[in-house]
mmCIF file of C-alpha atoms in Angstrom:
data_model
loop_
_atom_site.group_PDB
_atom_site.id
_atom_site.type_symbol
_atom_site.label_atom_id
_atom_site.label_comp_id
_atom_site.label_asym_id
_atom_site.label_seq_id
_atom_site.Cartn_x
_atom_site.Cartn_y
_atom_site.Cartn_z
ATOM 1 C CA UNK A 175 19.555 23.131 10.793
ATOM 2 C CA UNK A 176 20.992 20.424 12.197
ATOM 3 C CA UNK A 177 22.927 17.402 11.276
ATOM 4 C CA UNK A 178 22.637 13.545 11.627
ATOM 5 C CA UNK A 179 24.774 12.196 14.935
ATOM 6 C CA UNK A 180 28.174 10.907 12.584
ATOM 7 C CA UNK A 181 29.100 14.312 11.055
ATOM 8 C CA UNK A 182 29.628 17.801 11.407
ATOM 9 C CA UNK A 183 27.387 20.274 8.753
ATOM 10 C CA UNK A 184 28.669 20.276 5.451
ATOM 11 C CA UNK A 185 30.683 17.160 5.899
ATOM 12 C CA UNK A 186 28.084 15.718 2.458
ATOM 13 C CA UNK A 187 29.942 16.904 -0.540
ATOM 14 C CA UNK A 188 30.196 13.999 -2.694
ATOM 15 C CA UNK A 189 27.928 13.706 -5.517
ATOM 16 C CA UNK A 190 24.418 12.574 -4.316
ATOM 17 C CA UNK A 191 20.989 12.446 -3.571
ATOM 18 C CA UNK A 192 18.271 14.721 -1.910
ATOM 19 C CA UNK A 193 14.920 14.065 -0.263
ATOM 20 C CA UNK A 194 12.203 16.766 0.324
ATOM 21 C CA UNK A 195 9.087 16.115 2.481
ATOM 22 C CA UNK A 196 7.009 19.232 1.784
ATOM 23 C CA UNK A 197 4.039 19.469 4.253
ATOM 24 C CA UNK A 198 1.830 21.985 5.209
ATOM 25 C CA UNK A 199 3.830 23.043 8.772
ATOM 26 C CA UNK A 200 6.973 22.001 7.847
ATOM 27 C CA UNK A 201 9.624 21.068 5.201
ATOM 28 C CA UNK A 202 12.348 18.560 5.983
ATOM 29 C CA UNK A 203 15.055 17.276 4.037
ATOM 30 C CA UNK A 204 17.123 14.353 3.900
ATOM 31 C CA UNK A 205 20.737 14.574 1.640
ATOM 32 C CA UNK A 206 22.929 11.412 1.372
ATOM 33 C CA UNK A 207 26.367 11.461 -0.339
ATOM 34 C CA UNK A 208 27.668 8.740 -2.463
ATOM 35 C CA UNK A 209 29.328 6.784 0.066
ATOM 36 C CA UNK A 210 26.156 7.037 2.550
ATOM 37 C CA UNK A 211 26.510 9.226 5.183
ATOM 38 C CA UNK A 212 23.880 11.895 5.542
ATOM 39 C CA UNK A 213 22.245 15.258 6.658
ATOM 40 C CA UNK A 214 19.616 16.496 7.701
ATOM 41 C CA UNK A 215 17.579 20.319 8.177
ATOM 42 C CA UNK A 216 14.009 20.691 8.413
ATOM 43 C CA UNK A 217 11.981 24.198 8.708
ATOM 44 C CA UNK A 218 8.693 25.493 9.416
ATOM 45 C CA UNK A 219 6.433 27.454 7.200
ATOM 46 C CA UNK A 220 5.867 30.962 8.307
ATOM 47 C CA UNK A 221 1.727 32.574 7.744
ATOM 48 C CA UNK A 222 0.563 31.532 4.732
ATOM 49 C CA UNK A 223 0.368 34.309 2.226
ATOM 50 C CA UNK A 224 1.433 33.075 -1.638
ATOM 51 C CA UNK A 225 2.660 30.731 -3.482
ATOM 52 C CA UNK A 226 5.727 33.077 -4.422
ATOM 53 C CA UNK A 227 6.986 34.056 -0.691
ATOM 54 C CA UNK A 228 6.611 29.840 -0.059
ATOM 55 C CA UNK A 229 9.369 29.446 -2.768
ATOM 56 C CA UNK A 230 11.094 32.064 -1.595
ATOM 57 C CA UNK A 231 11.328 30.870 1.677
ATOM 58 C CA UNK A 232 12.247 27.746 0.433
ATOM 59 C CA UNK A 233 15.078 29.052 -1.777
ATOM 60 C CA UNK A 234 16.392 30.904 1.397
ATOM 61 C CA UNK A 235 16.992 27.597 3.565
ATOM 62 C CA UNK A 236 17.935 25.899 0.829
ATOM 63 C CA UNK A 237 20.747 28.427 0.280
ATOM 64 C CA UNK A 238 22.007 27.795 3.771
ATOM 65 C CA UNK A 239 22.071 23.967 3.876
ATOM 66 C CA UNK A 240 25.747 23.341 2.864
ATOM 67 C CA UNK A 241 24.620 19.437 2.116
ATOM 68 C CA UNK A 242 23.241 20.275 -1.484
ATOM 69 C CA UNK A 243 26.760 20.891 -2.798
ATOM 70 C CA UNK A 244 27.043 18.355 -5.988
ATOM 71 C CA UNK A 245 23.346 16.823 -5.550
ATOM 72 C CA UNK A 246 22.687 15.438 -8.257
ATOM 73 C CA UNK A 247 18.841 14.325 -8.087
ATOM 74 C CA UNK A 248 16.144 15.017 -5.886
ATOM 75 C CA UNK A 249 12.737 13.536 -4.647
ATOM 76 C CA UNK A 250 10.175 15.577 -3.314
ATOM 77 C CA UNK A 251 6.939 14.128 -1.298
ATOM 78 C CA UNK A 252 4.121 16.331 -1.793
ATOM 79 C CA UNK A 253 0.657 16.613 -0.382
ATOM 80 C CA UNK A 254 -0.714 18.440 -3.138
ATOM 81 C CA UNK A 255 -2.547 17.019 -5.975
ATOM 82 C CA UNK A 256 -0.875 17.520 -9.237
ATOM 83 C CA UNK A 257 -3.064 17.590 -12.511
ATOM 84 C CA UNK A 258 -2.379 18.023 -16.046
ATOM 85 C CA UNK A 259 0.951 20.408 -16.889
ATOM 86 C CA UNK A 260 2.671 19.840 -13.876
ATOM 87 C CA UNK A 261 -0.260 22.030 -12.356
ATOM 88 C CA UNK A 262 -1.043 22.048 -8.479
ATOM 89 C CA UNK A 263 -5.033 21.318 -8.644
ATOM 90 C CA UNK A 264 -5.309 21.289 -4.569
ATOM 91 C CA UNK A 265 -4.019 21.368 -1.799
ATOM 92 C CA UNK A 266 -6.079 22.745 1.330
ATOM 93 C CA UNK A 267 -3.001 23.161 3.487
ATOM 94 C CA UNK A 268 -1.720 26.300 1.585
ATOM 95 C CA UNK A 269 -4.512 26.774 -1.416
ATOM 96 C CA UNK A 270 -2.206 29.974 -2.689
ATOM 97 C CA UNK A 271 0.030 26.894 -4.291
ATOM 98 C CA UNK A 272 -3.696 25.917 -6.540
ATOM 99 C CA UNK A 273 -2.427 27.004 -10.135
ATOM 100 C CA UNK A 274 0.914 26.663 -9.870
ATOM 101 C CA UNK A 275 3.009 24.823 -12.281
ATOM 102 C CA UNK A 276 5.135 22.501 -9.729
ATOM 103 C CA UNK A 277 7.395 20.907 -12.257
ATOM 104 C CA UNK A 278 9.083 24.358 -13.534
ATOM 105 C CA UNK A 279 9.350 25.477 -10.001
ATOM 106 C CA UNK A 280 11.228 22.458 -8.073
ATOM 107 C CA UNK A 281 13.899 22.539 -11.507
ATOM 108 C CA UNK A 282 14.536 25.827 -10.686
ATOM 109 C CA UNK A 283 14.747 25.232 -6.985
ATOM 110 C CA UNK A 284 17.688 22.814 -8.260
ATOM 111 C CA UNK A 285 19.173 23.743 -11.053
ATOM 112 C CA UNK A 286 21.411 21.206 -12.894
ATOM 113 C CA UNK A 287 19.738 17.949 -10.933
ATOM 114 C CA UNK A 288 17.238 15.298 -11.495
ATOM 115 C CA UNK A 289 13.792 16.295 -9.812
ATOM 116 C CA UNK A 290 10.779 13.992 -9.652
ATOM 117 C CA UNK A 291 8.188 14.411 -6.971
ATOM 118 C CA UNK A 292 4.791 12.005 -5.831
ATOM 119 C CA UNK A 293 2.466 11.785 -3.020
ATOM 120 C CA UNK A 294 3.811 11.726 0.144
ATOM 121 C CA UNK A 295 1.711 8.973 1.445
ATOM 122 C CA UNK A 296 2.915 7.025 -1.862
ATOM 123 C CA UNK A 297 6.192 7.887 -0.927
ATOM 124 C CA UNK A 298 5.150 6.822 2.676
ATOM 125 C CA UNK A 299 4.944 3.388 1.137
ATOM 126 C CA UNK A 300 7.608 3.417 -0.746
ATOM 127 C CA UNK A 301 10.051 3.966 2.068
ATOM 128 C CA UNK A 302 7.939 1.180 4.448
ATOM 129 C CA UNK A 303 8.117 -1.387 2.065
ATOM 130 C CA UNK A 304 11.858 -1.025 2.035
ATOM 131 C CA UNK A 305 12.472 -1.026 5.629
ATOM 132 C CA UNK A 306 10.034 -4.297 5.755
ATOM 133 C CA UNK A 307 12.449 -5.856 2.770
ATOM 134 C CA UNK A 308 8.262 -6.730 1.003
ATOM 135 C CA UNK A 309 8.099 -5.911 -2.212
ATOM 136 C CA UNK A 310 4.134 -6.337 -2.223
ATOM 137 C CA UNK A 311 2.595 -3.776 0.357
ATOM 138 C CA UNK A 312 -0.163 -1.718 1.357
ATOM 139 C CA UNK A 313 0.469 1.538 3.574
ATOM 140 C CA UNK A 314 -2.336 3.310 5.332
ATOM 141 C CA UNK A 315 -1.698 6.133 7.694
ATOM 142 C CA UNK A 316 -4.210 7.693 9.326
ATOM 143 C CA UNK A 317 -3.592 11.262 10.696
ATOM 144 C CA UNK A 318 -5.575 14.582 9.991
ATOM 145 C CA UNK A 319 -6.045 13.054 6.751
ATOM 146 C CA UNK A 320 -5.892 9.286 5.359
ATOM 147 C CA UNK A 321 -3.344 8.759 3.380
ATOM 148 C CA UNK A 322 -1.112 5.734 1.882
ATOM 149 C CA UNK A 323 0.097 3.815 -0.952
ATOM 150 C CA UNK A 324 0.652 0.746 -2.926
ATOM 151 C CA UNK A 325 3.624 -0.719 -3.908
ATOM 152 C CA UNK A 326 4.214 -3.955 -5.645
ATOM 153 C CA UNK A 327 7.323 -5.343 -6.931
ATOM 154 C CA UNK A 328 8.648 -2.925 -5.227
ATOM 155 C CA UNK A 329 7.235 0.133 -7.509
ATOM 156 C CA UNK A 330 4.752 2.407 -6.644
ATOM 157 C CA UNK A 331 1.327 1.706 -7.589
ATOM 158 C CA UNK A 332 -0.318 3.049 -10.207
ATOM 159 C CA UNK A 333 3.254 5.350 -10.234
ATOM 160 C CA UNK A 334 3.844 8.926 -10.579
ATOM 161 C CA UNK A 335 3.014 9.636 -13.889
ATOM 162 C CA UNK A 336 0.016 8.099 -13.942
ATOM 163 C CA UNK A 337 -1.678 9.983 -10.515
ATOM 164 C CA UNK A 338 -1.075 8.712 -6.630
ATOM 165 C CA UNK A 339 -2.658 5.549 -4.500
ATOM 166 C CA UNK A 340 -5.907 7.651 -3.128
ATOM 167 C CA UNK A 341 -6.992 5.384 -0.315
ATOM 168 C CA UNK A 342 -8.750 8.147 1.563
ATOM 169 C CA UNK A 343 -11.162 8.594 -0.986
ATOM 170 C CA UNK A 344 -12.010 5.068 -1.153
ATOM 171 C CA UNK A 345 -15.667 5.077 -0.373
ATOM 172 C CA UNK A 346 -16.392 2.846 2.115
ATOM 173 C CA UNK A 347 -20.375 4.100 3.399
ATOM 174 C CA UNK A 348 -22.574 5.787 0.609
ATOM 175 C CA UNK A 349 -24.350 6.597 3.709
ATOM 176 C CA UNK A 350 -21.457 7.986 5.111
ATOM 177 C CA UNK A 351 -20.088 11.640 6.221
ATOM 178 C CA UNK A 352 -19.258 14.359 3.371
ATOM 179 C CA UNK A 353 -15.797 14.222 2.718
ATOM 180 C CA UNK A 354 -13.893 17.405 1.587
ATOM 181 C CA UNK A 355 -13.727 16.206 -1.653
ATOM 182 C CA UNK A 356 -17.817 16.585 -1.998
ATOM 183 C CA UNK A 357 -18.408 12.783 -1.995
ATOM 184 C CA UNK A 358 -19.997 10.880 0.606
ATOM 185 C CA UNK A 359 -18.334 7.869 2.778
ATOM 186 C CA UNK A 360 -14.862 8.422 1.620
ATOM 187 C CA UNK A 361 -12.382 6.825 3.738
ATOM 188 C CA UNK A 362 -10.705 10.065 4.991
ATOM 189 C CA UNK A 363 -14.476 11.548 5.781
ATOM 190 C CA UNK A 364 -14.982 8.271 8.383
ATOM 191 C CA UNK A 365 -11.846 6.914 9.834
ATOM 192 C CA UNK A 366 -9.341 9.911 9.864
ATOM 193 C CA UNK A 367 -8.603 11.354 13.608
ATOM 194 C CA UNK A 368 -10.895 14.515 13.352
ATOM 195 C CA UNK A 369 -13.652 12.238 12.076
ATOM 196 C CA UNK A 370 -13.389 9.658 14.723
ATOM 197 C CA UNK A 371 -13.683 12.861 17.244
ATOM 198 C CA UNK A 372 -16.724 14.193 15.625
ATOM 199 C CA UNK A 373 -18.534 10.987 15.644
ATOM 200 C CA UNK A 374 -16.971 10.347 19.186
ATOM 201 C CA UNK A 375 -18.753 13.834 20.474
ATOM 202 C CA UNK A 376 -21.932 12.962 18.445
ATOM 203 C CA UNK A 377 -22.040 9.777 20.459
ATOM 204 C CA UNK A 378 -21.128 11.593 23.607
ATOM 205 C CA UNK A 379 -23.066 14.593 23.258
ATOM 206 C CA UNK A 380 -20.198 16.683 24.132
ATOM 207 C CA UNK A 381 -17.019 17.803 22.348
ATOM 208 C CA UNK A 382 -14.001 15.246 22.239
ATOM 209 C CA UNK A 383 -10.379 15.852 22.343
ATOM 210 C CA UNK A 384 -7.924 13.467 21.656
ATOM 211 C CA UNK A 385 -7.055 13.241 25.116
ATOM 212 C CA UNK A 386 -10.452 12.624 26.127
ATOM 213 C CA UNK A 387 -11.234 9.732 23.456
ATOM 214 C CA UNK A 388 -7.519 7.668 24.619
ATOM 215 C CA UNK A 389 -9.249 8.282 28.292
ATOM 216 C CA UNK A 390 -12.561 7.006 27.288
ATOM 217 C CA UNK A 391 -11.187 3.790 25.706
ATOM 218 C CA UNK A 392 -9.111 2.934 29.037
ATOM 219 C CA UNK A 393 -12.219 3.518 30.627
ATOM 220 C CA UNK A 394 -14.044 1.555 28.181
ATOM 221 C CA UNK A 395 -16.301 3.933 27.593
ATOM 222 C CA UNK A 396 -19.829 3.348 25.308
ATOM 223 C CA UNK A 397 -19.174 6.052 23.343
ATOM 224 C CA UNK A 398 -15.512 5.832 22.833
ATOM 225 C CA UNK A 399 -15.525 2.328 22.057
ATOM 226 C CA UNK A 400 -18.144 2.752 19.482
ATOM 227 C CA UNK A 401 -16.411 5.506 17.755
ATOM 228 C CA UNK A 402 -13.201 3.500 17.884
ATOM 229 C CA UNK A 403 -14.959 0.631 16.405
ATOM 230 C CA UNK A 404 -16.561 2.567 13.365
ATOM 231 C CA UNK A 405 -12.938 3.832 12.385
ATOM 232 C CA UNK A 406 -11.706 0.397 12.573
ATOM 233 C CA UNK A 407 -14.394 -1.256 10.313
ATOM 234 C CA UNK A 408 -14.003 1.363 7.769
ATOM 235 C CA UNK A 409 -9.728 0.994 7.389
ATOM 236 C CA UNK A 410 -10.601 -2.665 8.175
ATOM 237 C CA UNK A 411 -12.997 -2.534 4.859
ATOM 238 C CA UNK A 412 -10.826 -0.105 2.816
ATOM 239 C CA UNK A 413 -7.883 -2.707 2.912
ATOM 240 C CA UNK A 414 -9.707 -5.576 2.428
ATOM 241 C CA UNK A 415 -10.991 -4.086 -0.708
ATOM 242 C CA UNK A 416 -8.307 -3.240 -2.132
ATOM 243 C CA UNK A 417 -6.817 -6.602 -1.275
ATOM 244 C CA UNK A 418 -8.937 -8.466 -3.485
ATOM 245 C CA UNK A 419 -8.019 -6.601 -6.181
ATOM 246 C CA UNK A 420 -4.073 -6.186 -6.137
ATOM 247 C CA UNK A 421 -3.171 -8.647 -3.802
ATOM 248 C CA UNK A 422 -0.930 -6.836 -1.252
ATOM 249 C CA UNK A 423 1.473 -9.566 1.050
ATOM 250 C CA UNK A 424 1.308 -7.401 3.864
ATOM 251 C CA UNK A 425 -0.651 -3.996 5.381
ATOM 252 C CA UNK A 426 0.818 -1.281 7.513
ATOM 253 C CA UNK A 427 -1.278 1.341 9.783
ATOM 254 C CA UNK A 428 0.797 4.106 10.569
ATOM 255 C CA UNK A 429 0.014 7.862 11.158
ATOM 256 C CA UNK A 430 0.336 9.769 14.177
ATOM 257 C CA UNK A 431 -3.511 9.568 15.244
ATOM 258 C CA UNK A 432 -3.473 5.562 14.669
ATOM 259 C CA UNK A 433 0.127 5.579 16.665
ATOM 260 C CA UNK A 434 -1.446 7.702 19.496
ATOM 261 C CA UNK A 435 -4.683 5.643 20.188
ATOM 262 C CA UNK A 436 -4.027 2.068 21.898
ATOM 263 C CA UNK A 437 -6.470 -0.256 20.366
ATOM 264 C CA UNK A 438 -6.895 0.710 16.864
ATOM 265 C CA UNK A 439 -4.631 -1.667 15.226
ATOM 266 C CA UNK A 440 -5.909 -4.493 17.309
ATOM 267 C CA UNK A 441 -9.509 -3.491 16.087
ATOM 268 C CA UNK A 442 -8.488 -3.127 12.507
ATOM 269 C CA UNK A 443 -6.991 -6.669 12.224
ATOM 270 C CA UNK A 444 -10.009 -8.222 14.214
ATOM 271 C CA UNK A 445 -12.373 -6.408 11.463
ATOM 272 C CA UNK A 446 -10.468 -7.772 8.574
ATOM 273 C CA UNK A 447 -10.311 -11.110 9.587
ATOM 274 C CA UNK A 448 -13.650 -10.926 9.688
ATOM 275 C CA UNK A 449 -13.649 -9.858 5.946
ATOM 276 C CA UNK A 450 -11.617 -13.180 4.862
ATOM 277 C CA UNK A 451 -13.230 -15.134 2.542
ATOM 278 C CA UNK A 452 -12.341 -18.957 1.774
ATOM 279 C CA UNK A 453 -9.060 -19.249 -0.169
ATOM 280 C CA UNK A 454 -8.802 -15.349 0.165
ATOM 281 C CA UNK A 455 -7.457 -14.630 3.261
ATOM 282 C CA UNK A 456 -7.014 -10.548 3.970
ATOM 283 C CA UNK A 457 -2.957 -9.722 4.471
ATOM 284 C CA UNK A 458 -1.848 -9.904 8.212
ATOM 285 C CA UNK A 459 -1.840 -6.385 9.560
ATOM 286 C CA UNK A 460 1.089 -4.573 11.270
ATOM 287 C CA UNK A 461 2.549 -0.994 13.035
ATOM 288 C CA UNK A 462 4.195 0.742 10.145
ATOM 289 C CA UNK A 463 8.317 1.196 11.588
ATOM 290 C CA UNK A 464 9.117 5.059 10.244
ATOM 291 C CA UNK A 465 6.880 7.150 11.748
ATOM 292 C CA UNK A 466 6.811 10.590 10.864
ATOM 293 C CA UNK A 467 9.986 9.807 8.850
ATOM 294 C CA UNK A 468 8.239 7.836 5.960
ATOM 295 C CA UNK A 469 7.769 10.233 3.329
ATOM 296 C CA UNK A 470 11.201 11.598 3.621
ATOM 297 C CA UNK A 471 12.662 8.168 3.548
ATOM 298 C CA UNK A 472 10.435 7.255 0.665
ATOM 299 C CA UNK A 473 11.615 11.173 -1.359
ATOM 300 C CA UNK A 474 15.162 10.151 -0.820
ATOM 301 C CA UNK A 475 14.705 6.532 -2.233
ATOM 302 C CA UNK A 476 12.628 8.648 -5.631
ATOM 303 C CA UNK A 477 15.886 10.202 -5.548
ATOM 304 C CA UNK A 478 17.783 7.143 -5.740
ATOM 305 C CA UNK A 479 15.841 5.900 -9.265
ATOM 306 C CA UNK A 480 16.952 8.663 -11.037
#
């Protein structure tokens, strides 16, 4: 565990909030007190087994973070889909979770607090939209996955009762590559880093590491620069489509692949103005600011509401 730089553990003992970012590798947590100041502890996941020794293990570090003394709500980001009964329908990372009822599970994590939990690329949004102080905003991070949200007047969009912002299964090529989900052209299935690799190799006609494609664009590489430019159209398409519907004021690309590859944001914003059609101009395009620390932000400000 460890703590935030302007207190000791267990200095947060006033009544507060707590934010969970539950990922696949790793959960991290966020706790602020009433008057502000925080903590923080994170752990990782040991082998996946069940559902049961998960909660278990969560319970356990739980038990030893002294910062949960008088919480009195929580958030919780989740990457798992959540379907009808509080019921985990998915989630690839650890499928032993599919089945299990979520809602009955995090109250009893926290007994005598306020739990709610959404997507953590919703909450991803959530928490950029505050730090950007723009209440109408689109968040798209690409990573292993592609993920993001909506938010508009400063709520999540379409909010967590009613399901999370699915960008990555936006299709975007009917042509496209089969996505996990069993459609074609999604979003994820064309721009997410693993895709852009694949494609990258195809083009190659060798296998492509990360290292390898951030080599080939310095280089300007054929290949790399193609692959680069196919990921970029297909974001660049995703948010101009959902710009003409909803009408976001600005859109963030953020994730740790799109952070690690010098170019892509530049290419994205050329491809959407590109997209612009008279009197509907595409929303100006921008580096997201929190990093890996979105969805934890955006868990601690769920907390906040309730």
């Amino acid at each position: 565990m460890r703590a935030s730089r302007d207190q000791q553990p267990g200095a947060v003992t006033a009544p507060g909030c707590l934010g969970v970012d539950v990922g696949g590798t790793k959960v991290a947590f966020r706790a602020e007190a009433a008057d502000g100041r925080t903590e923080e502890s994170s752990f990782t996941w040991g082998p996946h087994r069940d559902a049961g020794r998960d909660l278990a293990d969560l319970a356990a570090h739980l038990t030893a973070f002294p910062a949960l003394t008088d919480v009195r709500a929580v958030g919780v980001a989740m990457p798992a889909t959540v379907g009808p009964g509080e019921r985990i329908t998915a989630w690839p990372s650890r499928p032993a979770w599919t089945g299990l009822a979520l809602g009955p599970a995090l109250r009893e994590l926290f007994p005598g607090a306020a739990v709610a939990w959404a997507d953590d690329g919703d909450l991803g949004a959530l928490a950029e939209s505050h730090a950007a102080d723009c209440p109408h905003l689109l968040y798209v991070g690409v990573g292993t996955g592609v993920g993001g949200g909506l938010v508009l007047n400063g709520a999540l969009c379409p909010g967590p009762a009613r399901g999370s912002f699915e960008i990555g299964h936006l299709v975007v090529d009917q042509d496209g590559p089969e996505c996990v989900c069993g459609r074609r052209g999604c979003l994820q299935a064309t721009a997410s880093g693993p895709a852009t690799l694949a494609h990258a190799a195809g083009l190659r006609g060798a296998p492509v590491t990360f290292d390898d494609l951030r080599a080939g664009l310095r280089d300007r590489l054929p290949w790399a620069v193609a692959a680069l430019d196919r990921t970029a159209r297909a974001l660049a398409t995703a948010i101009a489509s959902v710009s003409e519907l909803l009408h976001p004021e600005r859109a963030l690309l953020g994730g740790g692949f799109a952070a690690g590859v010098p170019g892509l944001l530049d290419a994205v914003a050329a491809h959407l103005t590109t997209l612009a059609r008279p009197g509907h101009p595409t929303p100006p395009l921008a580096p997201a600011r929190l990093g890996g620390l979105s969805s934890l932000r955006g868990a601690l400000l769920l907390a906040r509401q309730l």
